Coordinates of C-alpha atoms and ligand atoms in Angstrom, one line a residue:
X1 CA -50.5 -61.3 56.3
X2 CA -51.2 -57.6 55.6
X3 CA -50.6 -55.6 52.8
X4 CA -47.7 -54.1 54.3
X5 CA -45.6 -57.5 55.0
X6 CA -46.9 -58.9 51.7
X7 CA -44.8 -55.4 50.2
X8 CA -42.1 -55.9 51.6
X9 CA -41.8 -59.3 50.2
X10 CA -41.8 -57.8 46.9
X11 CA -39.2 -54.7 48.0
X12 CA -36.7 -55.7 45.5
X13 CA -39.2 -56.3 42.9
X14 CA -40.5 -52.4 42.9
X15 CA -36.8 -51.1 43.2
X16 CA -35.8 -52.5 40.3
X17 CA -38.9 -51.4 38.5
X18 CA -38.5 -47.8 39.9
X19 CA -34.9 -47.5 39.4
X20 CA -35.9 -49.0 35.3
X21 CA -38.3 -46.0 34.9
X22 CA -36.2 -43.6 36.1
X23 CA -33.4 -44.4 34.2
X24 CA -35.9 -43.8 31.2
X25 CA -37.6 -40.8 31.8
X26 CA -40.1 -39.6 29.4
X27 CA -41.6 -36.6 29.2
X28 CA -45.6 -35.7 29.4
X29 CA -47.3 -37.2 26.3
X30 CA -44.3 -39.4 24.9
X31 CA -44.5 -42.1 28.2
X32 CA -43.7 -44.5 24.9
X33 CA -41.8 -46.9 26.9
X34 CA -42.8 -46.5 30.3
X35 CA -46.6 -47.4 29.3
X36 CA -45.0 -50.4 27.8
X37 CA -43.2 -51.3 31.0
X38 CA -46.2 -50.8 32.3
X39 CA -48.7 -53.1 30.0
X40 CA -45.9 -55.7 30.3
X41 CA -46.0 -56.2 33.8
X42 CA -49.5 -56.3 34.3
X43 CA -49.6 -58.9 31.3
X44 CA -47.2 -61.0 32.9
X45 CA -49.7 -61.0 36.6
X46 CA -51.8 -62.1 33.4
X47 CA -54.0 -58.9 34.5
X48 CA -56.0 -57.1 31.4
X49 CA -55.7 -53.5 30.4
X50 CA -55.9 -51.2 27.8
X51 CA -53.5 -49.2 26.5
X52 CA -53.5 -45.4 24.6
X53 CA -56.0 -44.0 27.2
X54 CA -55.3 -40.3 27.3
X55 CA -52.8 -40.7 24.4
X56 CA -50.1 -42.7 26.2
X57 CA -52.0 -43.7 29.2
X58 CA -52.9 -47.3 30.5
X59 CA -56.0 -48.5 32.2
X60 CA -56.0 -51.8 33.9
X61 CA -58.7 -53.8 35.2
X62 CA -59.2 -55.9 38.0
X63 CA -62.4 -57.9 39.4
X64 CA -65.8 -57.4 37.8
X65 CA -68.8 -55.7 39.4
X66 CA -69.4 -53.4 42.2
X67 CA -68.6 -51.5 43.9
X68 CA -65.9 -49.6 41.6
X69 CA -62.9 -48.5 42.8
X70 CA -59.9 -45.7 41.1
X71 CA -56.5 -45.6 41.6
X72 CA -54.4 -43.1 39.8
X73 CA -50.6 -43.2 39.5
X74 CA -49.2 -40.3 36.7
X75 CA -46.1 -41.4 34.6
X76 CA -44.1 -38.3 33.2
X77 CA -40.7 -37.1 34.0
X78 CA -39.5 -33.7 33.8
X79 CA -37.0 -31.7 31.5
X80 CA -34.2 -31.1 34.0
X81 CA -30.4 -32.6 33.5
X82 CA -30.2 -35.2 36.3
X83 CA -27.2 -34.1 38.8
X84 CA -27.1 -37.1 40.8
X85 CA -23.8 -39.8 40.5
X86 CA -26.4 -43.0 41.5
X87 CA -26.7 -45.9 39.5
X88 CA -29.9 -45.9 38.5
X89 CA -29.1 -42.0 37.2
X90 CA -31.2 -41.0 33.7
X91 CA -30.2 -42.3 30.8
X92 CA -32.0 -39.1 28.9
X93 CA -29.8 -36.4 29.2
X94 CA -32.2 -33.6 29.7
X95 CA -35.2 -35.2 31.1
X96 CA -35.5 -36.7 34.5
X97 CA -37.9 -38.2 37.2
X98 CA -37.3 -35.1 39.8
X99 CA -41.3 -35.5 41.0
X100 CA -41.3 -38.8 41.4
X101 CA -44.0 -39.8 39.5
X102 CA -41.7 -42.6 38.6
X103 CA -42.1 -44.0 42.1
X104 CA -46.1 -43.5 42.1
X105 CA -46.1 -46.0 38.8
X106 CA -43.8 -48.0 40.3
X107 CA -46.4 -48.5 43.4
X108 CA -49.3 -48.7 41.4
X109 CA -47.8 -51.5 40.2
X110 CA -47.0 -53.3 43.1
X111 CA -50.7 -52.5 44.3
X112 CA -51.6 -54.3 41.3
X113 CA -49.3 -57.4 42.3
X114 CA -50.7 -57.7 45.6
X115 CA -54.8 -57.2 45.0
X116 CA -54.6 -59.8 41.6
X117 CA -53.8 -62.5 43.9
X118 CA -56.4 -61.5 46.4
X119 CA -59.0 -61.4 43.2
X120 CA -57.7 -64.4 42.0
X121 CA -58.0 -66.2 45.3
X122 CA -61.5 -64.9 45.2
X123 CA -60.8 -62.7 48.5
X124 CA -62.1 -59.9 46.6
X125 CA -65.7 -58.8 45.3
X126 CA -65.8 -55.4 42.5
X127 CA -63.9 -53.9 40.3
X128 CA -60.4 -51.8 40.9
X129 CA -59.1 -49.4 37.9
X130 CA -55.7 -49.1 38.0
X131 CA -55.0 -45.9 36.3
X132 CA -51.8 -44.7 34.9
X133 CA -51.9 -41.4 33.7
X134 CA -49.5 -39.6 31.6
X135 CA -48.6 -35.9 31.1
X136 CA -49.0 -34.4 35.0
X137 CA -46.5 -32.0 34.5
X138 CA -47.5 -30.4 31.6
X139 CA -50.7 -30.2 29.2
X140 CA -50.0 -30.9 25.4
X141 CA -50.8 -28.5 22.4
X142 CA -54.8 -28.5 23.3
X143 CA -54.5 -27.5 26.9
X144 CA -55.1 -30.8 28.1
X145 CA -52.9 -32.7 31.0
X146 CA -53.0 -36.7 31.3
X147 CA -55.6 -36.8 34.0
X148 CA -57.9 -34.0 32.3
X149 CA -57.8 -36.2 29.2
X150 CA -58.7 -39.8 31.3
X151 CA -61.8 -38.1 32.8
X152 CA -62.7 -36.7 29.6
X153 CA -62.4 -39.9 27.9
X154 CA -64.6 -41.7 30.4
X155 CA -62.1 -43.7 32.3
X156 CA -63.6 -42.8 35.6
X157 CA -66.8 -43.5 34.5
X158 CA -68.5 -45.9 36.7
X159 CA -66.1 -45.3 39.2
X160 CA -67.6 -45.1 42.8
X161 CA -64.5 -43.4 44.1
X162 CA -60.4 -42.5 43.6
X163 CA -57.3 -42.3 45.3
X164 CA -53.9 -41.1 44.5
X165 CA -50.9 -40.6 46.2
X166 CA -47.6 -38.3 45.9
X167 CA -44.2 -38.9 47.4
X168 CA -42.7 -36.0 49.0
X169 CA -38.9 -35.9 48.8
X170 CA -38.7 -33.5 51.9
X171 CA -41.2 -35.1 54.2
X172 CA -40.0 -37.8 56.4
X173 CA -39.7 -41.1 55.0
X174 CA -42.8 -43.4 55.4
X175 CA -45.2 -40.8 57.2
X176 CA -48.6 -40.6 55.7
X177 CA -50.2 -36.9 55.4
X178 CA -53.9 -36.3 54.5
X179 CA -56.0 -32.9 54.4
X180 CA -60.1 -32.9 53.7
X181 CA -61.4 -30.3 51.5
X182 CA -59.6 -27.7 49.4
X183 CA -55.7 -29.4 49.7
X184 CA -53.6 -28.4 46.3
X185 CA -54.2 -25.1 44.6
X186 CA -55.5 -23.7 41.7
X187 CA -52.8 -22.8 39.2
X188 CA -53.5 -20.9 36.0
X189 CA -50.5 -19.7 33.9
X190 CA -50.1 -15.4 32.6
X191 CA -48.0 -15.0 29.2
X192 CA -47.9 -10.7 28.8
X193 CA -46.6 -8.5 27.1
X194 CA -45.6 -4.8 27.8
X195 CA -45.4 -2.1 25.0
X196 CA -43.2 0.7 24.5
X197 CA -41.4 2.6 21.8
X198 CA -37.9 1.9 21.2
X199 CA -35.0 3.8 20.6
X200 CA -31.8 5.5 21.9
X201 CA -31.0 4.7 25.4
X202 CA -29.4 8.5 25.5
X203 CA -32.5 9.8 23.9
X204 CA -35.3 8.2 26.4
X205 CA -37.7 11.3 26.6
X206 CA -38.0 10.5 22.5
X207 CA -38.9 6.7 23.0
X208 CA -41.2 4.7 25.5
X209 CA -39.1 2.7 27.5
X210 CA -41.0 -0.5 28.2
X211 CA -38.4 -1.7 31.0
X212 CA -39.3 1.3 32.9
X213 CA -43.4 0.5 32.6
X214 CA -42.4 -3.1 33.3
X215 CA -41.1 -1.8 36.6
X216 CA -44.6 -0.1 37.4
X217 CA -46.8 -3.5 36.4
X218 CA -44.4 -5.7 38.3
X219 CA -45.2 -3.4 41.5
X220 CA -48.5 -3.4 40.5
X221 CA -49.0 -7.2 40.6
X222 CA -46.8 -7.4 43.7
X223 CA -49.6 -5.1 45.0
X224 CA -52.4 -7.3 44.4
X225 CA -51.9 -10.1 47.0
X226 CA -51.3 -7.7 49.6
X227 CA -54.0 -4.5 49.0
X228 CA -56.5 -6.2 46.7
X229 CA -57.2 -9.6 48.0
X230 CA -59.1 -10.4 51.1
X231 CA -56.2 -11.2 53.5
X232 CA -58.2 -13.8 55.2
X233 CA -57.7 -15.9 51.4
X234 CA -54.7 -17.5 50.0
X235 CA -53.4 -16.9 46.9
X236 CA -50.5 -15.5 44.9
X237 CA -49.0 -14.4 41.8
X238 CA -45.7 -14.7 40.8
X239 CA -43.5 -13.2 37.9
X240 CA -41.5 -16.1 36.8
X241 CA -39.9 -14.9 33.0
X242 CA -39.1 -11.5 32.2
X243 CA -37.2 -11.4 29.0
X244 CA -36.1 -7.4 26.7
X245 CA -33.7 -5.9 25.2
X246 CA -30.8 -6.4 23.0
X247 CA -27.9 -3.7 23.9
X248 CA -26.5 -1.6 26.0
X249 CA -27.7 1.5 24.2
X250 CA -31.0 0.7 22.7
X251 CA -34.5 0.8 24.1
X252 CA -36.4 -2.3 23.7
X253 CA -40.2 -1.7 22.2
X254 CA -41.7 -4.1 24.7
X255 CA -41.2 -6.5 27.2
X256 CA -42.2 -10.2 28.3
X257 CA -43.7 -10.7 31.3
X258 CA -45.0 -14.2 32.6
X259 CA -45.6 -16.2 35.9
X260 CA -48.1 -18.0 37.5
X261 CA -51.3 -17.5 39.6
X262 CA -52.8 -20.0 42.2
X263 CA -55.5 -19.9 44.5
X264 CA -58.3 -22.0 46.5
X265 CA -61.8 -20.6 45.7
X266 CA -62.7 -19.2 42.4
X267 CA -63.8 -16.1 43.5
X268 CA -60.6 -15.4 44.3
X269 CA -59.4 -16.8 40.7
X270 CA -61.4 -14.9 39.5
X271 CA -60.1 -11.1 41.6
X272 CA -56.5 -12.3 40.5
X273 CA -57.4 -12.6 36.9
X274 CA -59.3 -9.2 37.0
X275 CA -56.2 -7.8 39.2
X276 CA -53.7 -8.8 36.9
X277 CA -55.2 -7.1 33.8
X278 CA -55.5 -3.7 35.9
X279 CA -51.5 -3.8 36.7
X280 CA -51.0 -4.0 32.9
X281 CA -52.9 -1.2 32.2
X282 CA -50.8 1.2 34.3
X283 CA -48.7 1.0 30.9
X284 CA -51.7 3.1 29.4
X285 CA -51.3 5.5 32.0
X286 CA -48.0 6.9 29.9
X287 CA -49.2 6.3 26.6
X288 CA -47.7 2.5 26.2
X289 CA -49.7 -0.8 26.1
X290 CA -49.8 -4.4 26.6
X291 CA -51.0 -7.9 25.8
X292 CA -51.8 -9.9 28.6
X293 CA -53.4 -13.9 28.1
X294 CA -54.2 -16.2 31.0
X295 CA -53.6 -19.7 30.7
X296 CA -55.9 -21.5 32.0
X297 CA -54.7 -24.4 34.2
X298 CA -55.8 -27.3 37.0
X299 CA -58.4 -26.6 39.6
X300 CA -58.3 -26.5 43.3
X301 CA -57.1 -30.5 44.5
X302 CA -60.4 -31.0 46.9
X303 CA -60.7 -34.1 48.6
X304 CA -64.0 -35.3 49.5
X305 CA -64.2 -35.2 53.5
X306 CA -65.7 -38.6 53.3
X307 CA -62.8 -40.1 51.2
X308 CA -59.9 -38.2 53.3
X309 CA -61.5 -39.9 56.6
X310 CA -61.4 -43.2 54.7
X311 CA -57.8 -42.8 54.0
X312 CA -57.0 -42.0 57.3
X313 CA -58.3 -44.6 58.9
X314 CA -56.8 -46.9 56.3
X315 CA -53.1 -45.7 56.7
X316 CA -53.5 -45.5 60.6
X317 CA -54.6 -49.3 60.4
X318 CA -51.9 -50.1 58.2
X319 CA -48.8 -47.9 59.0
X320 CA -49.8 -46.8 62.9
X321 CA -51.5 -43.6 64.2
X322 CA -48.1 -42.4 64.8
X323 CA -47.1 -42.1 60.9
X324 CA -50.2 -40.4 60.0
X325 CA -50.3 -36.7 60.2
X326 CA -52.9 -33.8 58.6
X327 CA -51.1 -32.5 55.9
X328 CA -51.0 -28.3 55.0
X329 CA -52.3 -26.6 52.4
X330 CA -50.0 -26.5 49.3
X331 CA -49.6 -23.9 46.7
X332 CA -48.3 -26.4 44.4
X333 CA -51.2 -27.8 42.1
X334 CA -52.0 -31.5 40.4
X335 CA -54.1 -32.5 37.8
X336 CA -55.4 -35.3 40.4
X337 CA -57.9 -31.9 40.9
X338 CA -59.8 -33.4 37.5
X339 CA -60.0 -36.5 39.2
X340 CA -61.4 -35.1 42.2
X341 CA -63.8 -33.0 40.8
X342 CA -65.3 -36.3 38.8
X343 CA -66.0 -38.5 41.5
X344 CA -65.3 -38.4 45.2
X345 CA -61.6 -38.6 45.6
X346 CA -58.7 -38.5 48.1
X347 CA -55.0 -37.4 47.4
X348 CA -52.4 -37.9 49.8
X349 CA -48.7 -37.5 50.6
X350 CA -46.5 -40.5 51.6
X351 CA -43.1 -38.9 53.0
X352 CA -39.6 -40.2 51.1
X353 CA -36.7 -38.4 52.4
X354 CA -33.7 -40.1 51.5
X355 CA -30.9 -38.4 53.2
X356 CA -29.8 -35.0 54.7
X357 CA -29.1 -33.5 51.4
X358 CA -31.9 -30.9 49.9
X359 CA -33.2 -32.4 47.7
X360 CA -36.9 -30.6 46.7
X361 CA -39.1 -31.8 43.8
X362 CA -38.5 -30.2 40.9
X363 CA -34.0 -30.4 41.5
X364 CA -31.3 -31.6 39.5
X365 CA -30.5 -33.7 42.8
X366 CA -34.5 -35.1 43.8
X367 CA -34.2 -38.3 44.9
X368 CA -36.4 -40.6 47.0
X369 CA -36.0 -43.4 49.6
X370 CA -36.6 -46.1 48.3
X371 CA -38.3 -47.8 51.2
X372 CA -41.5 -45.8 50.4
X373 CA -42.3 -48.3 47.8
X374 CA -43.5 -51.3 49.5
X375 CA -45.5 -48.9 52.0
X376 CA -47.0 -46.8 49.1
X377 CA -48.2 -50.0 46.9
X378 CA -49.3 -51.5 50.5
X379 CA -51.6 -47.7 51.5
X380 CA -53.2 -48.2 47.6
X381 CA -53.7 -51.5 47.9
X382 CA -55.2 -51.2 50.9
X383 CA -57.9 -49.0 50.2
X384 CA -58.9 -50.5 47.3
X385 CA -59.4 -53.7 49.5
X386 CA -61.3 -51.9 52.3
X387 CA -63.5 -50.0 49.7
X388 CA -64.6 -52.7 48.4
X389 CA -65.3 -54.4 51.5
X390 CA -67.2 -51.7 53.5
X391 CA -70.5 -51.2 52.5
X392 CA -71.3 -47.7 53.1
X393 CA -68.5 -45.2 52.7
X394 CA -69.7 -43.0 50.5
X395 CA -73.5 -41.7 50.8
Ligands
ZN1 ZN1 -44.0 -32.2 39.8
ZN2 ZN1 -45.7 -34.6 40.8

């Protein structure tokens, strides 16, 4: 029986799970419970693991030897009030799974299910890390997201290769999308600030209105994408929080200004970076100033071209050519990029559309289809088995 029929078998299994975590959502560094969901199921397949990896992470362990194989699943939920009338709706007012990271632990789990028997039914020769990483969404007080933290504390150490996996709430259900090379972006985060003089809103030839210079550095940076990037590159910034003022008659002394930046290459990181502190400085131009601090985020997701054609041919074999498509180039970033950039890795999409309703990542009303879950254990399982039974993937 393959992977995908041995799933299904345990369909009501991961729903139940899934539907547990997202009724519990946690946010990125507190996964509290759901690493303890976590440790107790793979205790109960009597599989052994170690918890507090990357602060609230778990890393379990299956099979001994080599070759040595990753797979990543993230854990954290998102502070957004959940909208949706289900019955598996947060119990966290505030926070909820809108990424769907609780699915990915969910079929990281299952993966685990159905490769222990094969390892304990000595099918199976190496090891498989099963790694569930917290914090994807966000990076705690050092800087540091969950997956920055597991490479930096040697979990993939060892590790001949890794795969992840992301549902996609507005791709159609069960399809399998994969992209070689540069796939997710960059992103890097801008906190500025710009300064004026305040004073009388009828008197603004005697202050320096701030608002007004705002209005020249937005421009500016709306400039850059278009007249001072190659146009043959991607990339963009955008102005996300602009916060000033406190009446209807009083010029503010400065201004808030912050977005985000992503791109592909670092050269071009680089030219936004640069870009961005030149629309500031227009501010000087009138006599004002400004603060500007870039916040360093996740690199470019790359998957190794080696990896990507392994997971292709892995999905076609399981799910059918059909279901398999090349996915495009996102602007939207992961921390599965650390991953990457560690050992040779792969990071695909598994479409999960649930209805005709909208409902995007990051929405009061995300939602998945639930039938994803046997298929996504059944693709990570699966190339954990074929990894470790072809010889020569990887160089
Ligand atoms: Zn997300
Ligand atoms: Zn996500």
């Amino acid at each position: 029986m393959s992977y995908l029929d041995r799933a299904h078998a345990l369909k009501e299994k991961l729903i139940a799970i899934r539907r547990d975590l997202h009724q519990h959502p946690e946010l990125a560094f507190e996964e509290v419970r759901t690493a303890q969901r976590v440790a107790e199921t793979l205790h109960d397949l009597g599989v052994e693991y170690e918890t507090g990896v990357a602060k609230t992470g778990v890393v379990a362990y299956l099979g001994e030897g080599e070759p040595r194989f990753a797979l990543r699943a993230d854990m954290d939920a998102l502070p957004i009030l959940e909208a949706n009338e289900t019955e598996y709706k947060s119990q966290n007012p505030g926070k909820m799974h809108a990424c769907g990271h609780d699915a990915h632990t969910t079929c990281l789990l299952g993966a685990a299910m159905l490769l222990n028997q094969d390892f304990k039914q000595g099918r199976l020769k190496g090891t498989v890390k099963l790694l569930f990483q917290p914090a994807e969404e966000n990076a705690g007080k050092d800087g540091k997201s969950g997956g920055q933290l597991m490479v930096q504390e040697g979990a993939l150490n060892n590790v001949d290769a890794v795969v992840g996996l992301h549902v996609i709430s507005t791709l159609p259900s069960n399809e399998v999308y994969v992209r070689a090379g540069a796939f997710m972006a960059a992103v890097d985060g801008f906190e500025g600030e710009v300064i004026g003089r305040g004073g009388h809103g009828a008197y603004p030839h005697e202050a320096l209105d701030p608002i007004w210079l705002s209005a020249h550095v937005i421009n500016a940076i709306h400039g850059i994408v278009s007249r001072r990037m190659d146009p043959t590159k991607q990339g963009l910034i955008s102005v996300c929080i602009i916060n000033a003022g406190t009446a209807l008659n009083i010029i503010p002394e400065s201004v808030r200004l912050a977005g985000t930046i992503r791109s592909f290459e670092p050269s071009v990181r680089a030219l936004l970076h640069g870009e961005l502190e030149k629309a500031f400085a227009v501010t000087r131009a009138w006599g004002g100033d400004y603060k500007l601090k870039i916040l360093h985020g996740y690199p470019t997701t790359v998957n190794d071209p080696k990896m990507t054609e392994f997971v292709r041919e892995m999905a076609t074999g399981l799910v059918g050519a059909e279901r398999v498509k090349e996915a495009q180039l996102q602007m939207g970033a992961e921390d599965f990029s650390f991953m990457a950039q560690a050992k040779p890795g792969a990071f695909f999409y598994l479409g999960a559309k649930k209805d005709e309703v909208q409902r995007p990542h990051h929405n009061p009303v995300f939602d998945i289809d639930e039938a994803v879950l046997p298929t996504g254990a059944a693709l990570l399982a699966e190339a954990a088995r074929k990894f470790l039974s072809s010889s020569k993937i990887l160089p």
